[in-house]
Structures are given as C-alpha cells and as structure tokens.
Short mmCIF file of C-alpha atoms in Angstrom, two decimals:
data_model
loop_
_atom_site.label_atom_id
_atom_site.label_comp_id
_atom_site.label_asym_id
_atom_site.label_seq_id
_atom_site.Cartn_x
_atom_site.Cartn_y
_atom_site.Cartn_z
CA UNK A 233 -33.06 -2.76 -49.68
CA UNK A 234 -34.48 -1.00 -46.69
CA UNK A 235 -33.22 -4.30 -44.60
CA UNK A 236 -30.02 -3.94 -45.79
CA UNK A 237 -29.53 -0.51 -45.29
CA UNK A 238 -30.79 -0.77 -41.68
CA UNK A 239 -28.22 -3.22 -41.29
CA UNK A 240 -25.64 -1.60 -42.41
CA UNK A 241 -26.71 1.64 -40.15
CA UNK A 242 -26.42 -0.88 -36.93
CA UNK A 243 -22.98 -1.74 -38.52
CA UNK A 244 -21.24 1.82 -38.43
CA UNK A 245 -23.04 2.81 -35.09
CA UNK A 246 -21.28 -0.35 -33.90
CA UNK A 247 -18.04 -0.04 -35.11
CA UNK A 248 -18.00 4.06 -34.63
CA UNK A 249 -19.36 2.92 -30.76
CA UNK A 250 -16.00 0.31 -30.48
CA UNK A 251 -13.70 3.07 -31.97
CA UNK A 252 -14.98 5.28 -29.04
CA UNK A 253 -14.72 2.86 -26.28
CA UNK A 254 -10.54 1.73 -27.36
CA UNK A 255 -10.16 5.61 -27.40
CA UNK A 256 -11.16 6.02 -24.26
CA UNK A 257 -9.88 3.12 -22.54
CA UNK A 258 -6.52 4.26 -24.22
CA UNK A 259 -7.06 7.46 -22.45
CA UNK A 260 -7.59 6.30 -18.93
CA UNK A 261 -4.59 4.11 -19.17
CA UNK A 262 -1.99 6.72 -20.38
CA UNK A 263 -3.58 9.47 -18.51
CA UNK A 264 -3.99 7.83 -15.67
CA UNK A 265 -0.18 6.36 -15.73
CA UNK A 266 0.93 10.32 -16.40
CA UNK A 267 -0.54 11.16 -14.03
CA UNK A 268 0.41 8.67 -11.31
CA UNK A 269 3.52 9.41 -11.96
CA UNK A 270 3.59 13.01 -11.97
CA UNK A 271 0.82 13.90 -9.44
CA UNK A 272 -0.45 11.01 -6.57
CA UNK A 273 2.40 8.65 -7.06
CA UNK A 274 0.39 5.39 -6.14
CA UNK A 275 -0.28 6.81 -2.67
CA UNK A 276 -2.94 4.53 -1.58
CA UNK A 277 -1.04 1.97 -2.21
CA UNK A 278 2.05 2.61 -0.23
CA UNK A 279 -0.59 1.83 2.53
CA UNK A 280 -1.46 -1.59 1.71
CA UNK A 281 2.08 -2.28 0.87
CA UNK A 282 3.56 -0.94 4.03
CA UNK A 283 0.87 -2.86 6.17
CA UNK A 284 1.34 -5.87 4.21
CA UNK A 285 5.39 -6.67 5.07
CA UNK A 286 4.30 -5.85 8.59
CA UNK A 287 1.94 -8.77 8.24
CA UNK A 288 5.48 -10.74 6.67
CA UNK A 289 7.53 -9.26 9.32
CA UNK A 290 5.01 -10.19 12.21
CA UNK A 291 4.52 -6.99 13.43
CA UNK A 292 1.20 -5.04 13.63
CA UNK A 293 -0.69 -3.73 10.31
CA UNK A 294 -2.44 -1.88 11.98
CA UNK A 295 -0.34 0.21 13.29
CA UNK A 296 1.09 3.39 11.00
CA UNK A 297 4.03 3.82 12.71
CA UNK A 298 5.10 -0.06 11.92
CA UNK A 299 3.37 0.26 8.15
CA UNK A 300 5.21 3.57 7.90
CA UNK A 301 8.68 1.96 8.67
CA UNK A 302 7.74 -1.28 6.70
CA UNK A 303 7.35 0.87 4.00
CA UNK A 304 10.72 2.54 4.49
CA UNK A 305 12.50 -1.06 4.87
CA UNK A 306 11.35 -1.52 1.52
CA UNK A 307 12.37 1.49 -0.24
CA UNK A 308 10.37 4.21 0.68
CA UNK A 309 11.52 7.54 1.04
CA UNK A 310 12.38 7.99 4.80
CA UNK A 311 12.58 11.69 4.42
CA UNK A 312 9.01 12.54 4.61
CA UNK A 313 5.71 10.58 6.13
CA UNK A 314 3.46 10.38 3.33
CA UNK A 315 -0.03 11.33 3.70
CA UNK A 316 -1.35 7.15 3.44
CA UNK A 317 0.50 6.49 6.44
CA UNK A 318 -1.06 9.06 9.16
CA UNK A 319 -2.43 7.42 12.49
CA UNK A 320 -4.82 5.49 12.01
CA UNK A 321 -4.93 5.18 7.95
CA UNK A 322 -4.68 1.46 7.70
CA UNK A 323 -8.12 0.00 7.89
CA UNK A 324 -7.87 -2.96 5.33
CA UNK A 325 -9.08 -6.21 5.89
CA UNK A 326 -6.89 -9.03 6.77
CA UNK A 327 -8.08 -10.51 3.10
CA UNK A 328 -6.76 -7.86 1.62
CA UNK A 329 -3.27 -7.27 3.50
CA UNK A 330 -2.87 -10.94 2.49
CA UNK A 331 -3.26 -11.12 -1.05
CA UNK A 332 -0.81 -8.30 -1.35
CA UNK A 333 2.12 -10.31 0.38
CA UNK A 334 3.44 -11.30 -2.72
CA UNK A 335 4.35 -7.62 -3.81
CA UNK A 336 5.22 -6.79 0.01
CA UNK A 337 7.83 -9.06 -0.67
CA UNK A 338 9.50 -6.94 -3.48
CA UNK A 339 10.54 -3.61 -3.33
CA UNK A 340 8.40 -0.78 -3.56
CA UNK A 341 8.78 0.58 -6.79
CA UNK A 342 9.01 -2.76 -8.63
CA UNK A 343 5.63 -3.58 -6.44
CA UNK A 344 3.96 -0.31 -7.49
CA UNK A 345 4.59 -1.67 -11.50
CA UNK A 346 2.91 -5.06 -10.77
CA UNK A 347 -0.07 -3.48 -8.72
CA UNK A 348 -0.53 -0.99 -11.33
CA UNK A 349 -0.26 -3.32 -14.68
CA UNK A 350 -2.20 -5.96 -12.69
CA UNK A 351 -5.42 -3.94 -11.56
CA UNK A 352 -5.62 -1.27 -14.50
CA UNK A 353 -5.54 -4.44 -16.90
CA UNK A 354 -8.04 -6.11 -14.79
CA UNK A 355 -10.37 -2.83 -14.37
CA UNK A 356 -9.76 -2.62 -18.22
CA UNK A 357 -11.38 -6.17 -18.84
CA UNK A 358 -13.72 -5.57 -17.03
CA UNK A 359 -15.14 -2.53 -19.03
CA UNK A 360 -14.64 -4.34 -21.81
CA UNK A 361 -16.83 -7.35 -21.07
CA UNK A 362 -19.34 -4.63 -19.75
CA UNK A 363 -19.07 -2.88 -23.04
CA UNK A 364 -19.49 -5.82 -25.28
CA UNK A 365 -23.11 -6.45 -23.50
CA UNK A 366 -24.06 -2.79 -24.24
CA UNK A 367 -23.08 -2.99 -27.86
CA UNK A 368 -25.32 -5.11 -28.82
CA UNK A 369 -28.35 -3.27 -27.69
CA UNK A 370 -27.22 0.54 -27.97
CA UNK A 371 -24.16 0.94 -28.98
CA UNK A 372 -23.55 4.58 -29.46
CA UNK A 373 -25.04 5.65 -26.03
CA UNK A 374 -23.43 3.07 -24.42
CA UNK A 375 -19.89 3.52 -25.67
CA UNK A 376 -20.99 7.64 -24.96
CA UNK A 377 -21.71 6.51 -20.86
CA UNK A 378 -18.44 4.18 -20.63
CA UNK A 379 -16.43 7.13 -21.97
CA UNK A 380 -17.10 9.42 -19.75
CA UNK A 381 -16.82 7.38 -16.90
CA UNK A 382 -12.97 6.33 -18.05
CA UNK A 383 -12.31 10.16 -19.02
CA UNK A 384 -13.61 11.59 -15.50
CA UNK A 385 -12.48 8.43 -13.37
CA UNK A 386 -8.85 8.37 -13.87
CA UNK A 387 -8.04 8.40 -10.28
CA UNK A 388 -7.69 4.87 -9.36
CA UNK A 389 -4.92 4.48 -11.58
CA UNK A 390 -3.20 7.79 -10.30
CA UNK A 391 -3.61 6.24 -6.21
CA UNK A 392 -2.75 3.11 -7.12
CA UNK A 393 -6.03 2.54 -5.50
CA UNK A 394 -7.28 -1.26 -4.49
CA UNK A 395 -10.93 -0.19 -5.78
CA UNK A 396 -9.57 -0.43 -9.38
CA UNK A 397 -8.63 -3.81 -8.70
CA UNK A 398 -12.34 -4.64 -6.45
CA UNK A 399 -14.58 -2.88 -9.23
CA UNK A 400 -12.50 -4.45 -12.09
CA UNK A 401 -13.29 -8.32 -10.42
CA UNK A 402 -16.99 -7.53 -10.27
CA UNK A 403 -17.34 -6.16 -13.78
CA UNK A 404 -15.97 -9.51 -15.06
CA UNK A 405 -17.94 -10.99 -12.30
CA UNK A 406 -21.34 -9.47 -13.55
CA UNK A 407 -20.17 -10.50 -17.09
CA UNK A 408 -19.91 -14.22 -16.20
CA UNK A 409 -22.99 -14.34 -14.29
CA UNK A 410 -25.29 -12.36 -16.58
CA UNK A 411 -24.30 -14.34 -19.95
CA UNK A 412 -24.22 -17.57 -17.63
CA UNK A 413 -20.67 -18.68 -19.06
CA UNK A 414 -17.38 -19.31 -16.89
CA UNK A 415 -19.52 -18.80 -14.24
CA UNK A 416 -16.24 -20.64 -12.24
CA UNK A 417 -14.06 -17.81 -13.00
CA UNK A 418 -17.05 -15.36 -11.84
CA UNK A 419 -17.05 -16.86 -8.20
CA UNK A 420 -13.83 -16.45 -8.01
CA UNK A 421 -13.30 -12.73 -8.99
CA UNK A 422 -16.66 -11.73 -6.87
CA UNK A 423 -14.64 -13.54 -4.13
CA UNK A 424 -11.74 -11.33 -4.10
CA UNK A 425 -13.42 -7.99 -4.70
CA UNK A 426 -15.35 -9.31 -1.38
CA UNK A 427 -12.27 -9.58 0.18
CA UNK A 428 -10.46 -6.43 -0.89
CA UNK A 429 -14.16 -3.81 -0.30
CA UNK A 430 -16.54 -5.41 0.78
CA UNK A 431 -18.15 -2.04 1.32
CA UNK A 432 -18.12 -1.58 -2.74
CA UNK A 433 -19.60 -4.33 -4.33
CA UNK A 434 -21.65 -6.09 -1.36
CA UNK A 435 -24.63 -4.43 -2.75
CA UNK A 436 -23.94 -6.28 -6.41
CA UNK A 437 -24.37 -9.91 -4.41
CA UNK A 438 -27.00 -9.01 -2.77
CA UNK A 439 -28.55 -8.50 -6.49
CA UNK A 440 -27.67 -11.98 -7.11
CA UNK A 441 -28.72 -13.18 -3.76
CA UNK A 442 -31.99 -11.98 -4.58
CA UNK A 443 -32.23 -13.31 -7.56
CA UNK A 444 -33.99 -16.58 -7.35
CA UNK A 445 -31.91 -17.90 -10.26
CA UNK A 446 -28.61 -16.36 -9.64
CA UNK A 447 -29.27 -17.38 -5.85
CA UNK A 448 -26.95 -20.62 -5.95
CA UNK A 449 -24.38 -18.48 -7.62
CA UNK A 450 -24.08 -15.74 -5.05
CA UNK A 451 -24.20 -18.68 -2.54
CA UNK A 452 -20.98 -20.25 -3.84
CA UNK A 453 -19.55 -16.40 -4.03
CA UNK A 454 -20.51 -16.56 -0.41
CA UNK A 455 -18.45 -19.82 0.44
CA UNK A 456 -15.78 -18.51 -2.07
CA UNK A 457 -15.41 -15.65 -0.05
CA UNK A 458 -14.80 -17.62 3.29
CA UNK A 459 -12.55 -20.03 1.65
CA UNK A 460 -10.26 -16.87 0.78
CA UNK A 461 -10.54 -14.82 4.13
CA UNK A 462 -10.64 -17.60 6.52
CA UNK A 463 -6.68 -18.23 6.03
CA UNK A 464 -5.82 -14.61 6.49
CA UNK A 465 -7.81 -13.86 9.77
CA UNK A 466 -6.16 -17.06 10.66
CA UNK A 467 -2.66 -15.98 9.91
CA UNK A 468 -3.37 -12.61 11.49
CA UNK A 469 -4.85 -13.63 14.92
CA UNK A 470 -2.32 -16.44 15.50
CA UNK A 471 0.55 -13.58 15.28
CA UNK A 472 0.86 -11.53 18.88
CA UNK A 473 1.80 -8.56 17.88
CA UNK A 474 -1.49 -8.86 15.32
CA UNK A 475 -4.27 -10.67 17.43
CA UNK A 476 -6.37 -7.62 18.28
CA UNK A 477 -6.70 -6.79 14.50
CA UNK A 478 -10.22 -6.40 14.93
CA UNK A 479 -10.33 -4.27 17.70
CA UNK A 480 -7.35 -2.00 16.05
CA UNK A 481 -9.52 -2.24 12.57
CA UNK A 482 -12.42 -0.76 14.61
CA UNK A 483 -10.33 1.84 16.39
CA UNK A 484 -9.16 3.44 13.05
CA UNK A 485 -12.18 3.56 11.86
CA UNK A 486 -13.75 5.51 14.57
CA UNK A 487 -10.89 7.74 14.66
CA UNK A 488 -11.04 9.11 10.80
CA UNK A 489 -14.92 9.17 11.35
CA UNK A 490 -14.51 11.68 13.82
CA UNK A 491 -15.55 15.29 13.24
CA UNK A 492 -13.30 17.07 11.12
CA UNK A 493 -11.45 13.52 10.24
CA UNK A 494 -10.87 12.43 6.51
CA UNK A 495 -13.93 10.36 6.62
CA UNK A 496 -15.91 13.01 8.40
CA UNK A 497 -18.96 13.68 5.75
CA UNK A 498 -19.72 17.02 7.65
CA UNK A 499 -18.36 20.40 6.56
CA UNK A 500 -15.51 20.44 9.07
CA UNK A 501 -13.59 18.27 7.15
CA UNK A 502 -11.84 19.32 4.13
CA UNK A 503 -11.86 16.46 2.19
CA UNK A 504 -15.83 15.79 2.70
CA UNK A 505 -15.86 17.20 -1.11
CA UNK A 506 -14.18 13.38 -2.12
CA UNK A 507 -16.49 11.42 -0.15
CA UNK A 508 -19.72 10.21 -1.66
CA UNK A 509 -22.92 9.30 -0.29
CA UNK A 510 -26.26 10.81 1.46
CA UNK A 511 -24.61 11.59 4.62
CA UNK A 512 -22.77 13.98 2.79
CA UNK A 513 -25.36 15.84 2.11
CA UNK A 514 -27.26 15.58 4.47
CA UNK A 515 -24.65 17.14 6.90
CA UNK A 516 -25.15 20.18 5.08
CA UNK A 517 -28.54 20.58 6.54
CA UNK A 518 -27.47 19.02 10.10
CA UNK A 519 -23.66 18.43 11.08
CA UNK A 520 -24.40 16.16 13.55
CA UNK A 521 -24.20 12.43 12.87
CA UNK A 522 -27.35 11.42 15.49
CA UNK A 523 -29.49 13.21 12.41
CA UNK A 524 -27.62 12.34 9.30
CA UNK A 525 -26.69 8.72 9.81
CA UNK A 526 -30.40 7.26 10.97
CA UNK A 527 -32.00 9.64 8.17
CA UNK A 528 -29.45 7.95 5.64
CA UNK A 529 -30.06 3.86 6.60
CA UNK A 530 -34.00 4.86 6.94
CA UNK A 531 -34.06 6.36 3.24
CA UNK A 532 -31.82 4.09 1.54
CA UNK A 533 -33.95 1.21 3.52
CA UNK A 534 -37.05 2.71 1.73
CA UNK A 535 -35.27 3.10 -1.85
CA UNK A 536 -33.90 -0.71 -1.36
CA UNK A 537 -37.51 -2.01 -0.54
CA UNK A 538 -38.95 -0.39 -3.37
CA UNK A 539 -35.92 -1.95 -5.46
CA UNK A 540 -37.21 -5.22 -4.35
CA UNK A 541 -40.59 -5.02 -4.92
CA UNK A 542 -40.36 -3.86 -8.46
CA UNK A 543 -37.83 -7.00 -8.49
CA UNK A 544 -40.44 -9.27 -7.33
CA UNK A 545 -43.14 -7.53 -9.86
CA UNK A 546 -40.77 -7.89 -13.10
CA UNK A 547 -40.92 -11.09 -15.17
CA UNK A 548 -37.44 -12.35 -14.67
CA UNK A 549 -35.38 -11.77 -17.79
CA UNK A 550 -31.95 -9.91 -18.84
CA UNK A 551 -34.21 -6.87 -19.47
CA UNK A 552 -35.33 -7.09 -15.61
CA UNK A 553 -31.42 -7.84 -14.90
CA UNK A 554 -29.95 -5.19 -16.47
CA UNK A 555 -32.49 -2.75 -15.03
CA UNK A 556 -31.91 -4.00 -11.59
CA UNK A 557 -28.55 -3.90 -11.43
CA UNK A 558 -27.91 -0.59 -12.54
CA UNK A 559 -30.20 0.54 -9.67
CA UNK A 560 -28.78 -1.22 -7.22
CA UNK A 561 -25.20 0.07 -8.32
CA UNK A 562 -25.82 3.52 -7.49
CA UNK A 563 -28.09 2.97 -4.42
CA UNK A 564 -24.87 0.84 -3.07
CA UNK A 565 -23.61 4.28 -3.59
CA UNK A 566 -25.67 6.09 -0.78
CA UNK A 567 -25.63 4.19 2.70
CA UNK A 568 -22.01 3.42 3.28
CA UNK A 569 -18.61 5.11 3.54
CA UNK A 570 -17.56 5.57 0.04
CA UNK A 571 -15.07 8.08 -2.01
CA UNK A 572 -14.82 9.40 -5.16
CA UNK A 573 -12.67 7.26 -7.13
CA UNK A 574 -15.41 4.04 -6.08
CA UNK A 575 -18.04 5.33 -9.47
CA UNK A 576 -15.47 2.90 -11.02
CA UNK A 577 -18.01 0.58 -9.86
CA UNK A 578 -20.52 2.15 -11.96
CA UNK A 579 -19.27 0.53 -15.21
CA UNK A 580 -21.99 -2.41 -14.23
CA UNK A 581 -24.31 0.14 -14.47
CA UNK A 582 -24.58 0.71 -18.51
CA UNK A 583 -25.80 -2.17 -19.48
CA UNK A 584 -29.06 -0.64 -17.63
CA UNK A 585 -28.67 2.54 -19.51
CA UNK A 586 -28.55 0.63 -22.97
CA UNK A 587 -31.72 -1.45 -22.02
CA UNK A 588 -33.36 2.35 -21.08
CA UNK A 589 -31.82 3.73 -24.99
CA UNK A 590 -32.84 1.14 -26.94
CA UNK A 591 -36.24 1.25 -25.41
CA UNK A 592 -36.89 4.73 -26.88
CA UNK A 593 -40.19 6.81 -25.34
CA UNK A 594 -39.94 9.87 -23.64
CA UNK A 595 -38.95 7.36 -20.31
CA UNK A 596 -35.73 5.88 -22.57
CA UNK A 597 -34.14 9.11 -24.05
CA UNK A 598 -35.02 11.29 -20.61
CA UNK A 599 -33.22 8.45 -18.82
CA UNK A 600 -30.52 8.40 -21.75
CA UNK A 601 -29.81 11.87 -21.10
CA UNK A 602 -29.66 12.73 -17.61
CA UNK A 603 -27.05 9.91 -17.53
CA UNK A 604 -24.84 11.33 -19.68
CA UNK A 605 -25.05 14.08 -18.36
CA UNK A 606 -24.80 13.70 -14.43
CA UNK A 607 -20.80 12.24 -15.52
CA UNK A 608 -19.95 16.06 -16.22
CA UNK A 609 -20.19 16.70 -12.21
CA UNK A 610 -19.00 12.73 -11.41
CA UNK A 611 -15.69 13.15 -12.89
CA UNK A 612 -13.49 13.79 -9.72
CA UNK A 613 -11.90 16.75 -12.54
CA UNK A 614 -15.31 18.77 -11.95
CA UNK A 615 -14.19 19.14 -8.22
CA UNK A 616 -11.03 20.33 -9.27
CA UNK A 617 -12.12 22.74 -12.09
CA UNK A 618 -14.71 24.25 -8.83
CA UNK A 619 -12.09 24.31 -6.36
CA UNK A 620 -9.34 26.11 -8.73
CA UNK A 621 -11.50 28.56 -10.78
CA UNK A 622 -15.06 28.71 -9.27
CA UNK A 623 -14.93 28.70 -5.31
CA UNK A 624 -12.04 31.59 -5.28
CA UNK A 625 -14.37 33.56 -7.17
CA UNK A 626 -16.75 33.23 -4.63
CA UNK A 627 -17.95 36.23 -2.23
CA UNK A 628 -18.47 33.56 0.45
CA UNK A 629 -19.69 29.49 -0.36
CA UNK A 630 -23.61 29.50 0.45
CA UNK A 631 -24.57 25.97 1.47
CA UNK A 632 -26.66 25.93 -1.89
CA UNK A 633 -22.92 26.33 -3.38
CA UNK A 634 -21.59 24.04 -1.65
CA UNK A 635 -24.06 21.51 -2.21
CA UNK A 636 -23.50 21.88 -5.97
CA UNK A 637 -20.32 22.84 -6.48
CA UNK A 638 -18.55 20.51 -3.83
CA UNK A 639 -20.82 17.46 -3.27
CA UNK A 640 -21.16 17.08 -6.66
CA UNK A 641 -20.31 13.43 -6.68
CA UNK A 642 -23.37 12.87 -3.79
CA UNK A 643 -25.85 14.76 -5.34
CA UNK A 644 -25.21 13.15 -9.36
CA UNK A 645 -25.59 9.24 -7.45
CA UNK A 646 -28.77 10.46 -5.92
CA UNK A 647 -30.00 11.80 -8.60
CA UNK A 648 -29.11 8.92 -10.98
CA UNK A 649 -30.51 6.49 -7.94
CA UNK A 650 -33.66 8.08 -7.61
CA UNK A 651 -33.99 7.90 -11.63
CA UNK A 652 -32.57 4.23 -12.42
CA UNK A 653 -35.04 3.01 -9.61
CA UNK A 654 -38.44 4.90 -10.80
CA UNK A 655 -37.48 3.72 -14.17
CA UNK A 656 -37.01 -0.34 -13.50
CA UNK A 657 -39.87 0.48 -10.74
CA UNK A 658 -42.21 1.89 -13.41
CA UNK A 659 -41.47 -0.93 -15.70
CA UNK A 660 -42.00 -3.47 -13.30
CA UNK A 661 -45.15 -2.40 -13.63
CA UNK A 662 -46.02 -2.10 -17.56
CA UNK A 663 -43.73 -4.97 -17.97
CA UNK A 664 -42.79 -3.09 -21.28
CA UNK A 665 -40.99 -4.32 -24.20
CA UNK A 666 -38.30 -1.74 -25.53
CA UNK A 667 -40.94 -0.92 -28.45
CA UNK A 668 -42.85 0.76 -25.59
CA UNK A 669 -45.97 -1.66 -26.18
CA UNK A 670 -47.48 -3.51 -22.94
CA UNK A 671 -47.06 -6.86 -24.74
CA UNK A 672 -44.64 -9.44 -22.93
CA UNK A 673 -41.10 -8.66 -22.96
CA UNK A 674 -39.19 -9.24 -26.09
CA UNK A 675 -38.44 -13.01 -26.46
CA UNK A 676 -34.46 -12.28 -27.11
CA UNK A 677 -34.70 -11.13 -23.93
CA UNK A 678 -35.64 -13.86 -21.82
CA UNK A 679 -34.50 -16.79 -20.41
CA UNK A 680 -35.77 -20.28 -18.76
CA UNK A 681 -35.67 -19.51 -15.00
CA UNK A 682 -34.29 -22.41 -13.28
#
C-alpha cells in the first residue's frame, strides 16, 4: 500500500512537472514571437542576413556598409541604418555567414519566418530532451529551473539571435551523447553550434574531450566541425573582395572592444549591463583591461583546474556527468565575451541541478535553492525592471548598486559557478550516493566505461 502510494506520488509530481514545462515552453514561444514583432524585430539577424548575400554577391561581409546595402537589396528598409549594421558589427564566422546563404537568398521578411520557426523549434527540442533527463530524477525542481530560464530568456527569439539556434544544437547534442543514442545526429548538431559560436559551447566539448569515454565522440565533433568550416573559409578567401576576412574579423573585434564600445565590459559603455562575464565585474573595481582581463583567464584557469581534478577524483558515471557539466556550463560563462541572451545555454545545466535535488542533505536543497533563485536577477527582464523603476530612483548609482542592480547577469553565473563547482568538487570527494551515504554511487547510475 505504502509502495503504491509512493508511486503514485512520483506519478502526479511527474505529470504536474510536464504540465509546467509545455506551459512554459508555450510561453517563450508566443512571448517571445510578440515580442519580436513588436519590440527588437529580429535585429541580430538582419546582420547575418545582410552579410550573408554579400558573401552571394561577392562582395565583402565584413564590411557594414556592403551588409547594410545587401540588406536593403533584399528588402530592408532603406530609410534608416539599423542598429546591427553600425561599423564594424559583423564579426561572424565564415561557417556561419555560410549556412545562412540559403535564407540570404530570399527576401528578408520571408527569411526572418524561416530563421525564426527553424531555431526557436530547434532551441525548443532541445529543452525538451534536456527536460526529459531531469524528469526522471526530480521532476518538480527541474521543470521549476527550466521555467524560469524560458520565462526570463525570451530574448533570443525577440533578436532573432543565432545563439538560439547554437545553444538549441548542443542541448540535443548533450542529449545524444549523455544517453549514448543517435550519437550520429549529436556530432552533427555539436558541429554546427561550433560553427555558428564557438565562443558558447566550446567549453561543453571540452567536457567531452575530457571525458575519457566521451573522448572519441568529441574527436569526431572535432573533424565534424572541420568538415563544415573548411568549405566556407574556402569560399570566402578565394573571393577578392573577401580574402582578408580574417584580418577584417579581427579588426571588428578590436574596434567594439574598445573603451566605451558595445563590447566594452567597463562602465563607459552603456550596454556593459547586457554583457556577462568576470570582466564585467571586475571593471568595476579597475576600468582598465591590463587588470581585468589577466585577473579573469588567471581565476577562471584556477576554477577550471579544480573542475578537472574533482573530474579525475569522481568515479565516472551519469551522476559524475551531470555534475560536471552543469559546472562547466556556467564557468564557460566567465572567461570569454558573452551577452545576456547566451544563459540559453544554461538549459544543459539542470540535469546537474536534478542530480543535486534528488540527492537531498543540507548540500542538495541549499544547492536546489540558490538556483532557483539566482534566475530572478538572470532574466534579462530584471535589468529592465532596475533600469525603468529602480536606477531613476536613485540619488546617484554607488558601484555597490551597480554591481547588483546592473551586472546582475555576471554576478548570478559567478555565484552559481562558484556553487555548481564546490558541490561536484565536494562530491568528488565523498563519492556520495543521492541518499547522502558514502557507499558507492547508486548502481542506476553507472555505466561500463569503455
């Protein structure tokens, strides 16, 4: 009888947890599609599209001027330059300019459709396959985490933004790899999010290259990877008006890192509130990129060694998996350029949170709970609500403010970092089962290491 009715308990948490995560993946699509259309209008696409006929046309993608009036030739508003195309905003890889040619080939509304059905569906899958691994170990908590991240991350879809489509191919890449089926179709999607941000989810292989078992995997990813890029630089360097791509790609670069540019992290730049990472804080204490950018690669460096040896300490197993990958999702957070709307990459991230709640202990539910609650100041809406109704308020923004109210983003990955990786480092350690005992890890839990 008690079976039973523990049984049926697991039953309705289940099915209450899927009723929660179709809500909310209802939500992100509709509001994100509202507000696309009333509010950012695809904008970061226009980019890619512009540069892309330039890359059909044979002229430069590189150059916003040319992307700009590619753009226009395809049915752009010629009226005003959008905000995608000032100098120097095209800094996509060739891969990525590439696999867009198809829709640079339409015009730019019908484009915008495609992109938008085709990544948001993709991104959607990709929570989904996430989601049906967390189900099955806590399923309340779990559909609670994904949730929020689809309620406060609605921004990709509203920019039209390739990191929907990058994030979305590694979720369904992680899926394949960790349940070791259509492991074909996982090389292939790690392969393009690669392509399109490499920035984003290189961290995630370099999970998988480290992984003694998963190392032939991220080795084929690897070749993948080559196999798709290798025609586009080709295509791109045999072109004249194109064959300095790399030196133009650099150029840009440097030119929106520079102080008071949009990828500035210091407080001269506006739009440092949307950027994530420990530079950006950092730069609070320091605007000057000789201290912040050393102090940055040296910490993370320290955080990713520790992440390694607790790697090398834990009995391999999805328990160790899950753990380790969550970590190493935020950390990819920290060193490199990223923006707000990249947490979309954190959906591979739960299945570590689920491993953490079904665990229990004062480690689990502490854990548990500073997760769900670090996606209040995630969502890119907490930004908003601080910029609209708190900072006006304001006699004057003390760097203490700032730090909390408009770094928010920063501060919630480092603090999610630092706890993700003392928790998998602690039970590296203990090698713990999710009773809390220091007996070996749950049998259902491990696997035959090849």
């Amino acid at each position: 009888m008690w079976t039973q009715s523990k049984s049926q308990r697991r039953g309705w948490r289940t099915a209450a947890a899927c009723f929660i995560l179709v809500v909310c993946v209802v939500f992100y699509v509709v509001r994100g599609y509202h507000d696309e259309r009333t509010l950012l209008h695809s904008l970061d696409f226009r980019t890619v599209y512009g540069a892309s006929r330039c890359l059909l046309k044979g002229t430069n993608p590189y150059d916003s001027e040319r992307a700009f009036m590619a753009y226009v030739e395809g049915g752009g508003p010629p009226a005003t330059k959008l905000p995608p195309f000032q100098p120097h905003e095209v800094v996509y890889l060739p891969s990525a300019l590439a696999m867009i040619t198809p829709l640079g080939a339409m015009q730019v509304d019908r484009a915008i459709s495609v992109w938008l059905a085709l990544s948001t569906s993709i991104y959607v899958l990709g929570v989904l396959l996430i989601g049906s691994l967390c189900l099955r170990i806590a399923p309340l908590t779990s559909a609670i985490g994904i949730g929020l991240l689809l309620l406060g991350s609605t921004k990709p879809v509203m920019l039209g933004q390739p990191e929907q489509l990058s994030s979305g191919m590694c979720a369904i890449a992680v899926w394949c790899f960790l349940t070791r089926r259509f492991e074909w179709l996982g090389v292939v999607c790690f392969a393009v999010a690669l392509a399109f941000k490499p920035h984003v989810v290189g961290l995630i292989w370099l999970f998988f290259l480290l992984c003694r078992e998963y190392r032939s995997i991220a080795l084929r990813v690897l070749l993948a990877t080559l196999i798709v890029c290798a025609p586009a630089v080709l295509w791109i360097s045999v072109v004249p008006a194109s064959a300095h791509w790399l030196h133009d790609v650099g150029s840009n670069v440097a030119a929106l890192s520079q102080h008071g540019m949009t990828n500035d992290p210091g407080p001269a730049n506006p739009s440092a509130p949307n950027l994530v990472g420990l530079k950006d804080l950092l730069s609070l204490m320091r605007d000057d990129p000789h201290f912040y950018t050393p102090v940055t690669y040296i910490f993370c460096g320290l955080l990713l060694g520790a992440w390694f040896l607790a790697l090398r300490r834990f009995q391999p197993s999805k328990q160790r998996d899950y753990l380790a990958l969550a970590a190493m999702a935020l950390l990819s957070m920290l060193p490199v350029y990223h923006r707000d709307y990249d947490v979309g990459l954190l959906i591979v991230m739960f299945p570590g949170l689920a491993v953490l709640a079904k665990r229990g202990g004062r480690l689990g539910i502490g854990a548990a709970a500073i997760t769900l609650l670090a996606w209040i100041p995630l969502a890119h809406n907490f930004q908003v609500v601080a910029e609209k109704y708190v900072i006006p308020h304001l006699h004057g923004v003390s760097a203490w403010e700032t730090f909390f109210w408009l770094r928010s983003v920063s501060w919630a990955s480092l603090l999610l970092t630092l706890v993700y990786l003392g928790c998998f480092y602690r039970l590296s350690q203990q090698q713990a089962t999710f009773t809390g005992t220091s007996a070996p890890i749950d049998p259902r839990w491990t696997r035959a290491v090849p």
